[in-house]
Short mmCIF file of N, CA and C in Angstrom, two decimals:
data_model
loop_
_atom_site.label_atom_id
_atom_site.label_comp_id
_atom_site.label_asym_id
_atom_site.label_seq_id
_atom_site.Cartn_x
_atom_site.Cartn_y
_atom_site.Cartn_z
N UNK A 1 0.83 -1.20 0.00
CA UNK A 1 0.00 0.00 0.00
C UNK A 1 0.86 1.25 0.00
N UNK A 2 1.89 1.05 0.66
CA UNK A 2 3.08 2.71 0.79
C UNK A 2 3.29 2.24 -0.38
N UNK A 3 3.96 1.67 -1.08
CA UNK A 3 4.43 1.90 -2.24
C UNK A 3 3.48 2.30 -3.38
N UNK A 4 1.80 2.05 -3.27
CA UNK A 4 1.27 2.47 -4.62
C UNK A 4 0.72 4.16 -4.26
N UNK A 5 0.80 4.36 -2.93
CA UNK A 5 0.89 5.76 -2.38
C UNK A 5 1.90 7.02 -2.70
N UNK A 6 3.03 6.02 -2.34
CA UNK A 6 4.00 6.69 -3.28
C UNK A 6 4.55 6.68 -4.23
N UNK A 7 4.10 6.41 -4.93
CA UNK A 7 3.77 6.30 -6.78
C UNK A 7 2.91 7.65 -6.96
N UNK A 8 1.73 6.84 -6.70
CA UNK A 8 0.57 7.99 -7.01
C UNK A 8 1.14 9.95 -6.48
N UNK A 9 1.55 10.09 -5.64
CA UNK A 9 2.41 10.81 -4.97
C UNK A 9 3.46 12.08 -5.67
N UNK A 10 4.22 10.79 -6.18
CA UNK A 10 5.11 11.03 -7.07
C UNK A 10 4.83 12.39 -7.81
N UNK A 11 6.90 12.87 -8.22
CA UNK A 11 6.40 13.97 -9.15
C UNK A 11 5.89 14.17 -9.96
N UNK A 12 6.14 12.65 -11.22
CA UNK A 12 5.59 12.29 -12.28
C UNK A 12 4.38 12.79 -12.27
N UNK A 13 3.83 11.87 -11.44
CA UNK A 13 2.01 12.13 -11.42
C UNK A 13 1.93 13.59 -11.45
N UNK A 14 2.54 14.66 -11.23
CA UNK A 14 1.94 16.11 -10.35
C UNK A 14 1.74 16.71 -11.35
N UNK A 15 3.56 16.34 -12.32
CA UNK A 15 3.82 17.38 -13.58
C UNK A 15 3.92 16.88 -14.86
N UNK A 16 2.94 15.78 -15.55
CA UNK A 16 3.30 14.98 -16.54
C UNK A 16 3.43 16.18 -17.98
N UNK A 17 4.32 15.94 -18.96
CA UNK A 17 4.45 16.32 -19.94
C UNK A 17 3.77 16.11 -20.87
N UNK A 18 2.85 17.55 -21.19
CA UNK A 18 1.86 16.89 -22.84
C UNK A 18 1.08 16.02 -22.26
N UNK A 19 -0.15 16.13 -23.16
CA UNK A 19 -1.39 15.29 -23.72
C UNK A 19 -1.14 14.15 -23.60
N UNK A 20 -0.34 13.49 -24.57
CA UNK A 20 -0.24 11.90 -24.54
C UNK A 20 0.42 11.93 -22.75
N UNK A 21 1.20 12.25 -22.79
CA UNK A 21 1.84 11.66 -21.32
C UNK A 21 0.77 11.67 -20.10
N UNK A 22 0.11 12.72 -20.28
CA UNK A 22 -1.10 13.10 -19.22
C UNK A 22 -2.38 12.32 -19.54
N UNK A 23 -2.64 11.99 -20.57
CA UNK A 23 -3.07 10.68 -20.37
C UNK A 23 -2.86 9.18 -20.03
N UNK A 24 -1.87 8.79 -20.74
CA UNK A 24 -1.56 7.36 -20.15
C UNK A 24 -1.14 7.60 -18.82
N UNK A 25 -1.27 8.22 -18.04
CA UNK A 25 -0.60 8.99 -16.56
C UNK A 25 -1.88 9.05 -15.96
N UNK A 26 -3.02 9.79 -16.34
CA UNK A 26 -4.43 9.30 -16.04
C UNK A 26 -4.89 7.85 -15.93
N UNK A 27 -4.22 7.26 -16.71
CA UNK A 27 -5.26 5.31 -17.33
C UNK A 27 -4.36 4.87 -16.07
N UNK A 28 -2.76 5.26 -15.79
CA UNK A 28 -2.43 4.04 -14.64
C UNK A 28 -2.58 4.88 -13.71
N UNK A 29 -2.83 6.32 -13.10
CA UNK A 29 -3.34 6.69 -11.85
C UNK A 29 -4.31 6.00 -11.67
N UNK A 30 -5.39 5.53 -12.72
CA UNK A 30 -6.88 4.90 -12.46
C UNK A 30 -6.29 3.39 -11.80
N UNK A 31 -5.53 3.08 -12.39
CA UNK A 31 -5.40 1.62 -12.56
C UNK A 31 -4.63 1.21 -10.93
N UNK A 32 -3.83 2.24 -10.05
CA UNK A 32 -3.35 2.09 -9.27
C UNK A 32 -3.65 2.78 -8.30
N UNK A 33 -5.01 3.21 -8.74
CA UNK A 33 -5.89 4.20 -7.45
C UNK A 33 -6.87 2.59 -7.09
N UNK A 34 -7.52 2.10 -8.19
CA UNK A 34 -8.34 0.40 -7.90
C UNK A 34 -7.38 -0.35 -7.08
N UNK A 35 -6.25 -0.43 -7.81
CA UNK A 35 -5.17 -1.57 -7.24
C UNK A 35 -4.92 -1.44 -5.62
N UNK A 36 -4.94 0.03 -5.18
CA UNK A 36 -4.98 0.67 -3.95
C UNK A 36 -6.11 -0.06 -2.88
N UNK A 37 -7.53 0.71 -3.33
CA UNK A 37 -8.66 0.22 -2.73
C UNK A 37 -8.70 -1.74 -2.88
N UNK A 38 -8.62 -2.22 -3.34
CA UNK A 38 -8.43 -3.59 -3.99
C UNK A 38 -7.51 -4.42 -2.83
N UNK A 39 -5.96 -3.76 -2.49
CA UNK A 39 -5.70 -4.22 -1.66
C UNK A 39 -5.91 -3.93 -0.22
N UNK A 40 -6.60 -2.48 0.11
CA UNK A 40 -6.53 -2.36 0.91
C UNK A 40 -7.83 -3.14 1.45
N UNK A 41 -9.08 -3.36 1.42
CA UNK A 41 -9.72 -4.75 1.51
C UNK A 41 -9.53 -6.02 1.36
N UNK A 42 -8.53 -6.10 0.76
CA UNK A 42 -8.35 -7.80 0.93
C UNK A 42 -8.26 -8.71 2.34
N UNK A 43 -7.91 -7.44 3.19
CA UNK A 43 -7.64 -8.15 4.68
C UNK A 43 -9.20 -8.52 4.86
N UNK A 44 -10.26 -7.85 4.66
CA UNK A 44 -11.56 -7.73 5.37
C UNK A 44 -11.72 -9.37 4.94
N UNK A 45 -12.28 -9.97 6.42
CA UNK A 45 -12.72 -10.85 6.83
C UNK A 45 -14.25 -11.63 5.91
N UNK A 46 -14.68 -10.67 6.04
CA UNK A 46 -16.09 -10.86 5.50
C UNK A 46 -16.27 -11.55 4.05
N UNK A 47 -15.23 -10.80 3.46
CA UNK A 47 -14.94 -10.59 2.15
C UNK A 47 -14.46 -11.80 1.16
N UNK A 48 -13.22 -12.25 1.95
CA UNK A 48 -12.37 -13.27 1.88
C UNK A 48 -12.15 -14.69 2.76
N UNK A 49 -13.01 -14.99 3.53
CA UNK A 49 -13.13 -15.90 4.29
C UNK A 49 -13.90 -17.47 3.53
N UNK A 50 -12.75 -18.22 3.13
CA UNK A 50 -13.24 -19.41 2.92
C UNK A 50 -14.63 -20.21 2.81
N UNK A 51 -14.98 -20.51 2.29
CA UNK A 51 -16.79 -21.27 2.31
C UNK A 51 -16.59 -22.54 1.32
N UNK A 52 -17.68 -23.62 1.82
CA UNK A 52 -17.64 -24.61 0.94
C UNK A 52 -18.48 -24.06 -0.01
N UNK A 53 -18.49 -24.97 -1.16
CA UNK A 53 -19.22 -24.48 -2.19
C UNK A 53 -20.67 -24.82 -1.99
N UNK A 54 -21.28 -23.50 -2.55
CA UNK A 54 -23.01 -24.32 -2.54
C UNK A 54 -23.29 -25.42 -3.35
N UNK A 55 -24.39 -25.86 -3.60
CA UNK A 55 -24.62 -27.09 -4.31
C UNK A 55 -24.50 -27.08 -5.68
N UNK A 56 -24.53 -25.82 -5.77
CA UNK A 56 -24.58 -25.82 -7.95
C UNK A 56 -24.07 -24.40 -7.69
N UNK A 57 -22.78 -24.44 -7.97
CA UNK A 57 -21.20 -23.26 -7.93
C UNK A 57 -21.78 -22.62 -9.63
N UNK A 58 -21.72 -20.98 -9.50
CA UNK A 58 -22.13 -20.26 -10.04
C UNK A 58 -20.72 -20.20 -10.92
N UNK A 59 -21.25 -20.03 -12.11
CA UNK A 59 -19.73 -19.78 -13.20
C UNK A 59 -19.78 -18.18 -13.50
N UNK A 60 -18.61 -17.85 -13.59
CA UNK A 60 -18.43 -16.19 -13.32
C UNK A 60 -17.03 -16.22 -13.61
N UNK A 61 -17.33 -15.28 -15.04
CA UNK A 61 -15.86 -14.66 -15.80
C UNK A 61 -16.02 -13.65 -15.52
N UNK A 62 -14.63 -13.02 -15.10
CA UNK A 62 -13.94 -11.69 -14.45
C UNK A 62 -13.12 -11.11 -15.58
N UNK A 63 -13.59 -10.28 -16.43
CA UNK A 63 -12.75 -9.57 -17.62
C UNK A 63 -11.94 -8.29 -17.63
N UNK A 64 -10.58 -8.34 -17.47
CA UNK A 64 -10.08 -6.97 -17.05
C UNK A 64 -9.00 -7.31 -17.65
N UNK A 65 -8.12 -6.39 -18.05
CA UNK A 65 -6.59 -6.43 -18.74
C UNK A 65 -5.69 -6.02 -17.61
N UNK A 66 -6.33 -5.73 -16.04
CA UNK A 66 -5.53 -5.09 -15.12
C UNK A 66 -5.23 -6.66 -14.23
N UNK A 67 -4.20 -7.43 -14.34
CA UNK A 67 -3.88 -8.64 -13.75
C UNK A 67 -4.23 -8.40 -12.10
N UNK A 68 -3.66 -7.04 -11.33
CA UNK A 68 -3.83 -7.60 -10.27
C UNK A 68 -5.41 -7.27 -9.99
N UNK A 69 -6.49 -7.02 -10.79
CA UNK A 69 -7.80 -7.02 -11.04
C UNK A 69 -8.20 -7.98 -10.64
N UNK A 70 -7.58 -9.09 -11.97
CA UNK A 70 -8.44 -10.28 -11.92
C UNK A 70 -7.82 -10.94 -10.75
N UNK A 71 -6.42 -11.04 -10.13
CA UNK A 71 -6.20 -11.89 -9.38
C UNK A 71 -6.94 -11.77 -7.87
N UNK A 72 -7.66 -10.35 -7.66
CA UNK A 72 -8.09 -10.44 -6.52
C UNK A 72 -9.53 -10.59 -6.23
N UNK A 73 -9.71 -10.07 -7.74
CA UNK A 73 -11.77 -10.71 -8.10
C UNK A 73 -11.95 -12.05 -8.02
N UNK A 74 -10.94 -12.98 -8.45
CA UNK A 74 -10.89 -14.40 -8.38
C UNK A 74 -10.83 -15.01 -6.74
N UNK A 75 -9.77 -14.65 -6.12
CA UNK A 75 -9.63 -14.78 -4.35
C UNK A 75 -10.99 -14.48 -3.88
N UNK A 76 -11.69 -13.33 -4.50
CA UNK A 76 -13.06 -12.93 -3.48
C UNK A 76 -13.68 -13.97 -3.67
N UNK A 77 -14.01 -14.37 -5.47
CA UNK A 77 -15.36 -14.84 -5.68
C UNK A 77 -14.95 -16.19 -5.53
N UNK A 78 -13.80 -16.89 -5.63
CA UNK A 78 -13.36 -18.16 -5.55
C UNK A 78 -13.54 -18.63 -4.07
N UNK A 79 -13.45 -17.56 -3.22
CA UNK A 79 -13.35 -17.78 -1.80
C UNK A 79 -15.25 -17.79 -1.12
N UNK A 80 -16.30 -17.35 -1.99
CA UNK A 80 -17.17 -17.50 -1.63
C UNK A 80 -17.68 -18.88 -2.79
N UNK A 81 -17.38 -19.58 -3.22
CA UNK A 81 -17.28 -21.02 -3.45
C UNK A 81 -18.22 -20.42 -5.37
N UNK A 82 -17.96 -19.78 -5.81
CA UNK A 82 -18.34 -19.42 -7.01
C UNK A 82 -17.11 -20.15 -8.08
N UNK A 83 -16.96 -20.56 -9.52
CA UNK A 83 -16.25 -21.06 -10.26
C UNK A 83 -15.84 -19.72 -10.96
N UNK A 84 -14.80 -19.53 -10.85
CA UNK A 84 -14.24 -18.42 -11.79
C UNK A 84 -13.49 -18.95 -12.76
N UNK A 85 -13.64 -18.02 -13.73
CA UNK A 85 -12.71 -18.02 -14.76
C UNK A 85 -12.28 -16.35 -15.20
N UNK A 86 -11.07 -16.54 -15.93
CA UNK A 86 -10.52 -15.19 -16.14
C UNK A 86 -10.15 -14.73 -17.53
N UNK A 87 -10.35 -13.58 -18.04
CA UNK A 87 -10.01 -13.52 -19.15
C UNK A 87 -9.13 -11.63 -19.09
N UNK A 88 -8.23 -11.64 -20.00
CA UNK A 88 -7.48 -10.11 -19.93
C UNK A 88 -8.07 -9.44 -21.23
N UNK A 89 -8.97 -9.94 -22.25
CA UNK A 89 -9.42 -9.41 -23.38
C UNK A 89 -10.76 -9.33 -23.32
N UNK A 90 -11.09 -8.57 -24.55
CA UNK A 90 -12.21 -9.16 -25.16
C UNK A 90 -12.45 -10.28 -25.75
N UNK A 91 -11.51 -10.56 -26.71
CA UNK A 91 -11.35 -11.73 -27.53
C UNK A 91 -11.18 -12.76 -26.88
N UNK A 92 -10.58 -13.17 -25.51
CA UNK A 92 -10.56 -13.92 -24.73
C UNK A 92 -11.46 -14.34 -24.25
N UNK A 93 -12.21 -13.00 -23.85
CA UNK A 93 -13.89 -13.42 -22.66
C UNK A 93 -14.86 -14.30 -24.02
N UNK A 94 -14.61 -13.80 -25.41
CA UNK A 94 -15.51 -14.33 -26.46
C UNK A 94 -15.53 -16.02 -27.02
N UNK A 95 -13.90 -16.30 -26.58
CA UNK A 95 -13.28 -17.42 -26.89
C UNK A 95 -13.63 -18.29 -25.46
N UNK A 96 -13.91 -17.69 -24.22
CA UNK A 96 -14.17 -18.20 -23.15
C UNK A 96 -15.85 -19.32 -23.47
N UNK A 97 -17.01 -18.15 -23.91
CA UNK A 97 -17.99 -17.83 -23.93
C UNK A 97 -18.22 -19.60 -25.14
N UNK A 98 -17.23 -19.75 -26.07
CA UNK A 98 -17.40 -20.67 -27.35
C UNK A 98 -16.95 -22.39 -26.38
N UNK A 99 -16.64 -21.93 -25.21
CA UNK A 99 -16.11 -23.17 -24.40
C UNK A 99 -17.02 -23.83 -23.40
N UNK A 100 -17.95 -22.62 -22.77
CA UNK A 100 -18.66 -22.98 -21.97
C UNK A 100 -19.63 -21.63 -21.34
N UNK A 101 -20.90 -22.06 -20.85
CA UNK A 101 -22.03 -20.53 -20.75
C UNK A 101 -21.20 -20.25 -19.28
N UNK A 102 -21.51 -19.15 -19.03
CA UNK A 102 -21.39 -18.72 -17.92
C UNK A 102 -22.45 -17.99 -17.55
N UNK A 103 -22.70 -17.73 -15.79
CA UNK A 103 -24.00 -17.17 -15.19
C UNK A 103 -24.13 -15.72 -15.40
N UNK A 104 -22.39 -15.51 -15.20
CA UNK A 104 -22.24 -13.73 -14.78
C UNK A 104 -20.85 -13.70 -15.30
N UNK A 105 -21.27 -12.50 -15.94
CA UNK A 105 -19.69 -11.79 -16.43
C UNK A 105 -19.67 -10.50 -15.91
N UNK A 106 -18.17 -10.14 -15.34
CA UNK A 106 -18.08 -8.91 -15.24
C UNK A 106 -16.98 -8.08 -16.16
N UNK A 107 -17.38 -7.42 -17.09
CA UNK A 107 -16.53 -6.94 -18.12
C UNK A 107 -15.37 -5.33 -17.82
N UNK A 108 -14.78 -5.44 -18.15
CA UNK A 108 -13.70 -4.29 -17.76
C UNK A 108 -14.44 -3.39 -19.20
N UNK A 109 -15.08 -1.62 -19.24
CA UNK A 109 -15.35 -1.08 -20.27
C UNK A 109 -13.85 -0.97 -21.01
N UNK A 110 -13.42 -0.67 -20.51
CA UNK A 110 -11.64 -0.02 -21.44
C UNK A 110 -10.72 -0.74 -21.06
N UNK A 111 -10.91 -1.61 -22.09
CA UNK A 111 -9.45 -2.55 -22.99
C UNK A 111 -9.04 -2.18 -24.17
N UNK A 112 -7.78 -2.25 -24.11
CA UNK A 112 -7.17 -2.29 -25.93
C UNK A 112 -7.64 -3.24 -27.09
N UNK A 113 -7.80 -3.61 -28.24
CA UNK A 113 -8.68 -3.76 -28.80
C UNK A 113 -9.98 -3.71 -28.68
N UNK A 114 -10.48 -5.16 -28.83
CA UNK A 114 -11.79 -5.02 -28.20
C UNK A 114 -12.25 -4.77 -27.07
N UNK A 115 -12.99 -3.77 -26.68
CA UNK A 115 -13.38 -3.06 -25.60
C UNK A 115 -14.56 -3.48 -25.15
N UNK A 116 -14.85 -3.30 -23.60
CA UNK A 116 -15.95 -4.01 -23.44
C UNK A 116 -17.32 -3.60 -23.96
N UNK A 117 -17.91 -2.61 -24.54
CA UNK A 117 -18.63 -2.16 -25.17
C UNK A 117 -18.82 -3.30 -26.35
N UNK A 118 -18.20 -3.36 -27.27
CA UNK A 118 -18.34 -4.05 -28.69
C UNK A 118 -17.78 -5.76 -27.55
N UNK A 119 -17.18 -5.51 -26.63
CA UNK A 119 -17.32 -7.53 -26.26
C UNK A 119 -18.83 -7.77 -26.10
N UNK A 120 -19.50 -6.97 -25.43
CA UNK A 120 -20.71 -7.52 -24.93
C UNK A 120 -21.65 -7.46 -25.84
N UNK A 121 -21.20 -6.59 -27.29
CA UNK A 121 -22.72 -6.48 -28.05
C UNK A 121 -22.28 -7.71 -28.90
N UNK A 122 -21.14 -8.06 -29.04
CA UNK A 122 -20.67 -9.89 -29.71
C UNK A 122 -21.14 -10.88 -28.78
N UNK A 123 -21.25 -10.58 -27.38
CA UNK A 123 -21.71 -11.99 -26.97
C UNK A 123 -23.10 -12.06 -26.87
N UNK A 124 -23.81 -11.18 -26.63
CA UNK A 124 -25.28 -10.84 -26.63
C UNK A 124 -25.52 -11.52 -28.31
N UNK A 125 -24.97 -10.82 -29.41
CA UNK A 125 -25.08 -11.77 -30.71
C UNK A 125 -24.77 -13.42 -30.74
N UNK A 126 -23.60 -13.75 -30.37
CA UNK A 126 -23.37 -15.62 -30.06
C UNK A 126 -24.31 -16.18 -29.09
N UNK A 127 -25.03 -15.18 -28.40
CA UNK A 127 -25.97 -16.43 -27.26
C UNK A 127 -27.33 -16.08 -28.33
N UNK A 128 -27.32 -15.06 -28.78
CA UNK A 128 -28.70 -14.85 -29.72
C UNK A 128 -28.73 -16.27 -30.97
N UNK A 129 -27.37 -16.29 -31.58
CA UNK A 129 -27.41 -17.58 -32.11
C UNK A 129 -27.40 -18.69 -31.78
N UNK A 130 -26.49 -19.26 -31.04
CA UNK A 130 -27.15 -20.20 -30.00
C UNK A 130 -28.87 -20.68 -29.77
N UNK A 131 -29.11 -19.57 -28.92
CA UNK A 131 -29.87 -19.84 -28.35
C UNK A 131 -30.52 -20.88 -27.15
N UNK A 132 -29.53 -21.51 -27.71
CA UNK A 132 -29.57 -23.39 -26.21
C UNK A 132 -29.38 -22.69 -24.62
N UNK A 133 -28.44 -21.95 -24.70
CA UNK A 133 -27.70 -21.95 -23.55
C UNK A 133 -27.83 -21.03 -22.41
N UNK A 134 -29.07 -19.67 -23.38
CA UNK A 134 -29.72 -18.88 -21.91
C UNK A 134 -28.94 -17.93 -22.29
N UNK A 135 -29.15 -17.05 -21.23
CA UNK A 135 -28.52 -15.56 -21.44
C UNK A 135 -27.67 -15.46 -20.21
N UNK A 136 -26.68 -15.20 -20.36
CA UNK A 136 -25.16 -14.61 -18.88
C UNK A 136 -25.73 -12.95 -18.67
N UNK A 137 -25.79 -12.71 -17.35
CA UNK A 137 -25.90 -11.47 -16.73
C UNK A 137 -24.55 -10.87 -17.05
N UNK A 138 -24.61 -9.73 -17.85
CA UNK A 138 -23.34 -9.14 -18.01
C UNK A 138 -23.34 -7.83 -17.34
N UNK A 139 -21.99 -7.69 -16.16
CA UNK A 139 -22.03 -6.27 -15.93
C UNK A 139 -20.65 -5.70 -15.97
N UNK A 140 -20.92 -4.01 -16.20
CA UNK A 140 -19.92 -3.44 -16.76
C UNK A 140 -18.77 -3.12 -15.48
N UNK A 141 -17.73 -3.07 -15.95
CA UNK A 141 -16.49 -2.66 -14.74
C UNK A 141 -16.32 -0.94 -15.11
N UNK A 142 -16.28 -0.16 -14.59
CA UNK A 142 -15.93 1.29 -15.28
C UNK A 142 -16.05 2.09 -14.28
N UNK A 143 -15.08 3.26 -14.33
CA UNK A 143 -14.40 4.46 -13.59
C UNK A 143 -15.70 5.33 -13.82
N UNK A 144 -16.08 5.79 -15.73
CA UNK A 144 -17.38 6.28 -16.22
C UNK A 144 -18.49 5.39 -15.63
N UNK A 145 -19.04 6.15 -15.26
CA UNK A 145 -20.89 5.72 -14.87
C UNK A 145 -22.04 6.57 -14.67
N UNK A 146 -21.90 7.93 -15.56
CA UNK A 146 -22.49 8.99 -15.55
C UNK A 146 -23.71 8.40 -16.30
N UNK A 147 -24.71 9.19 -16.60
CA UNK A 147 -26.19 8.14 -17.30
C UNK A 147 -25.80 8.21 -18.87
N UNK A 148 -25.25 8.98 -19.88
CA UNK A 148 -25.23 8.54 -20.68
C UNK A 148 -24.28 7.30 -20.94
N UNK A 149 -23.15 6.89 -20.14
CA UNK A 149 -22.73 5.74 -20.07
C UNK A 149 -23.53 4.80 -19.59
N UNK A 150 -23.91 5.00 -18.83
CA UNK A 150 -24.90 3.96 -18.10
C UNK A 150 -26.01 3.42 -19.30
N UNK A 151 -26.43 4.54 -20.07
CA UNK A 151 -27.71 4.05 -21.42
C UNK A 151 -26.69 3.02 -22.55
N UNK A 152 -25.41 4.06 -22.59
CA UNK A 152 -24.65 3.23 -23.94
C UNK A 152 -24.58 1.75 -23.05
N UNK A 153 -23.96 1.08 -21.99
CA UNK A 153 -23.95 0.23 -21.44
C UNK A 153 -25.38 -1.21 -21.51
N UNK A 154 -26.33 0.30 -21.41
CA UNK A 154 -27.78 -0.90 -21.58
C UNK A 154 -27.79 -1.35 -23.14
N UNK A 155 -28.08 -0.21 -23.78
CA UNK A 155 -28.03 -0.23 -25.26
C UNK A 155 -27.31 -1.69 -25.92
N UNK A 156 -25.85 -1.83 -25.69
CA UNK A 156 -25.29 -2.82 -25.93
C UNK A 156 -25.44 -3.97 -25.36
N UNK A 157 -26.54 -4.44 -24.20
CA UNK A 157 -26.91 -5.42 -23.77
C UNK A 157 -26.46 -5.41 -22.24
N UNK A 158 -25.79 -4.05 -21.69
CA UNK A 158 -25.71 -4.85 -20.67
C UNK A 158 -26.44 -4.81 -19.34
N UNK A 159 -26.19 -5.71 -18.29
CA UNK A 159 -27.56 -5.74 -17.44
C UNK A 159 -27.40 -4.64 -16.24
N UNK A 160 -26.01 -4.35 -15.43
CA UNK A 160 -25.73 -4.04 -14.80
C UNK A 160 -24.06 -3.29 -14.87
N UNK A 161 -24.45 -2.63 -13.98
CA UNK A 161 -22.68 -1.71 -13.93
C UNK A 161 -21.84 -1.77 -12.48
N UNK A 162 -20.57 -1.58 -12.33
CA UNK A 162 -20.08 -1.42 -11.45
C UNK A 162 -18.76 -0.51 -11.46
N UNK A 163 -19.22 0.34 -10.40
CA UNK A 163 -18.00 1.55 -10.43
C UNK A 163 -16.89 1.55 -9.97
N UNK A 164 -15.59 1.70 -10.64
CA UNK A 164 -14.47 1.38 -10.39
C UNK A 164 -14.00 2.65 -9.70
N UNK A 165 -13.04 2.66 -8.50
CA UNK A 165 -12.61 1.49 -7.99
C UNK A 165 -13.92 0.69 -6.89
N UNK A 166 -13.52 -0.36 -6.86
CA UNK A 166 -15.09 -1.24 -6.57
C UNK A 166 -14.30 -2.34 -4.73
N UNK A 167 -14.97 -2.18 -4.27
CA UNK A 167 -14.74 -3.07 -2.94
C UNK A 167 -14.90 -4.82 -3.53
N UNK A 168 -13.91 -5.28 -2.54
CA UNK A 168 -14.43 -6.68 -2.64
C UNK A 168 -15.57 -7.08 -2.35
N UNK A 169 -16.55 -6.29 -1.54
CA UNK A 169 -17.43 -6.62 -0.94
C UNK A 169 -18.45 -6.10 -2.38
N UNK A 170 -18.46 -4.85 -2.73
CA UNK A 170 -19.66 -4.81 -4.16
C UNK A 170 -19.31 -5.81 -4.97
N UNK A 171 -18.27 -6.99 -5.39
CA UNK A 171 -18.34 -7.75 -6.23
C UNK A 171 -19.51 -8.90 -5.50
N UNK A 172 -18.80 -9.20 -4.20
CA UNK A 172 -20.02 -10.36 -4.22
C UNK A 172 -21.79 -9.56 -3.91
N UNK A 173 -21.63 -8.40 -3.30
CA UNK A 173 -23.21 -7.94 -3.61
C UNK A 173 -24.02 -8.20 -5.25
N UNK A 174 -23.27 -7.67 -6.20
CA UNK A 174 -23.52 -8.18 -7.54
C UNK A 174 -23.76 -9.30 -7.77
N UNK A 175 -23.50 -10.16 -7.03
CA UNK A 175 -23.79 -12.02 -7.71
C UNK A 175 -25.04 -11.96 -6.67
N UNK A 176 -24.81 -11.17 -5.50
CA UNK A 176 -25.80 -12.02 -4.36
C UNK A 176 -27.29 -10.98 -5.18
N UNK A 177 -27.32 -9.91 -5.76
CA UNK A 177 -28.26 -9.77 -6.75
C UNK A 177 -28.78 -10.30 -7.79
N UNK A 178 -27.54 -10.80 -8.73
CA UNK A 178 -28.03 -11.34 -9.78
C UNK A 178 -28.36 -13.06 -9.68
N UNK A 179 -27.73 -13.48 -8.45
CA UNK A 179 -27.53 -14.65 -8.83
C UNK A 179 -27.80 -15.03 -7.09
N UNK A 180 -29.12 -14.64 -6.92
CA UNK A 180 -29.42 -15.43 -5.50
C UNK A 180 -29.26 -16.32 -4.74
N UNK A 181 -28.73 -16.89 -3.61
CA UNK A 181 -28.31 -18.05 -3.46
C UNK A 181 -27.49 -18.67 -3.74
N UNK A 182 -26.61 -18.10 -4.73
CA UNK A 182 -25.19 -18.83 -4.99
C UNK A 182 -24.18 -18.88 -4.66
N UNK A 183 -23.98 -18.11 -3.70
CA UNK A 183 -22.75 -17.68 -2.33
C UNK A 183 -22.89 -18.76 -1.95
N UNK A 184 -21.57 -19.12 -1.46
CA UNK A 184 -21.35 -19.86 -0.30
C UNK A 184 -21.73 -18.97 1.02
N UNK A 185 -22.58 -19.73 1.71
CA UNK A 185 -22.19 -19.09 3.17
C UNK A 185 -23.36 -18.05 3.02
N UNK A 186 -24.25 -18.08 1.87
CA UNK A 186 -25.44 -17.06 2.04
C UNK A 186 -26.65 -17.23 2.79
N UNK A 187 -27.40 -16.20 3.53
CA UNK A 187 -28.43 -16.63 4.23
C UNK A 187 -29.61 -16.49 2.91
N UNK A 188 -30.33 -17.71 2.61
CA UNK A 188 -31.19 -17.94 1.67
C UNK A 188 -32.48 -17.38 1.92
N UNK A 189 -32.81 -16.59 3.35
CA UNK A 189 -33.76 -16.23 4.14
C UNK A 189 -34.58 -14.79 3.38
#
């Protein structure tokens, strides 16, 4: 945690040079302001505390290009007895999607190539063809969540959003919404 403090801190950050620099200087302040909040919950008990699995383990792809993203969305949701899988693309989460359905996806909006915007209006199209396999609750990962993002988000299919930087604890609220009962360790009451 001192160290992504003092990063963020840093002179770099104060006085970046030019446009381009002041942006990609923006994308990893974002990226290491999450990484911040991200670890600084990981201790919470609540959050991360072991559970057997319920009887029928919820499948849930975690889509982000930010590794220590996925590695700690996986610890939460793996630790409340959910099946994760991980993907760093779009093209990945799509190639995921051709392997096996999943319940819930949570998509990162801003990746390099395919972005989650155009991932989700491709998978909303492959389950439309399909058709066998049901529809995956897709929700968005994003810093933006003002309402016209929020409409472009529906527009392209998706069901739900979540604002980055995001607690361990709003990831499993999101399943314990979409996906009732599938916690380990949930009161079904």
């Amino acid at each position: 945690m001192a160290s992504v403090s003092e990063v963020l801190q840093g002179e770099r950050f104060q006085r970046p040079d030019g446009d381009a620099e002041r942006n990609a200087l923006a994308g990893l302040r974002e990226r290491l302001a999450e990484t911040a909040v991200l670890l600084e919950n990981l201790g919470d008990p609540e959050s991360t505390e072991a559970a057997l699995p319920p009887p029928s383990a919820a499948r849930v792809l975690v889509v982000d290009d930010g590794p220590v993203n996925l590695m700690l969305a996986r610890k939460v949701l793996e630790g409340r007895g959910l099946e994760v899988v991980t993907a760093t693309s779009g093209r990945e989460a799509l190639d995921s999607l051709e392997a096996s359905p999943f319940d819930l996806v949570f998509l990162d909006i801003y990746m390099a190539g395919l972005d989650g915007v155009e991932t989700c209006r491709a998978w909303r199209a492959r389950e439309a063809e399909r058709g066998d396999r049901g529809r995956s609750v897709l929700v968005a990962l994003t810093a933006n969540a003002g309402e016209s993002d929020r409409r472009r988000f529906r527009e392209a299919g998706m069901d739900d959003y979540l604002a980055k930087p995001y607690r361990p604890q709003d990831l499993l609220d999101r399943v314990q919404h979409w996906l009732p009962g599938r916690l380990a360790g949930e009161d079904d009451a």
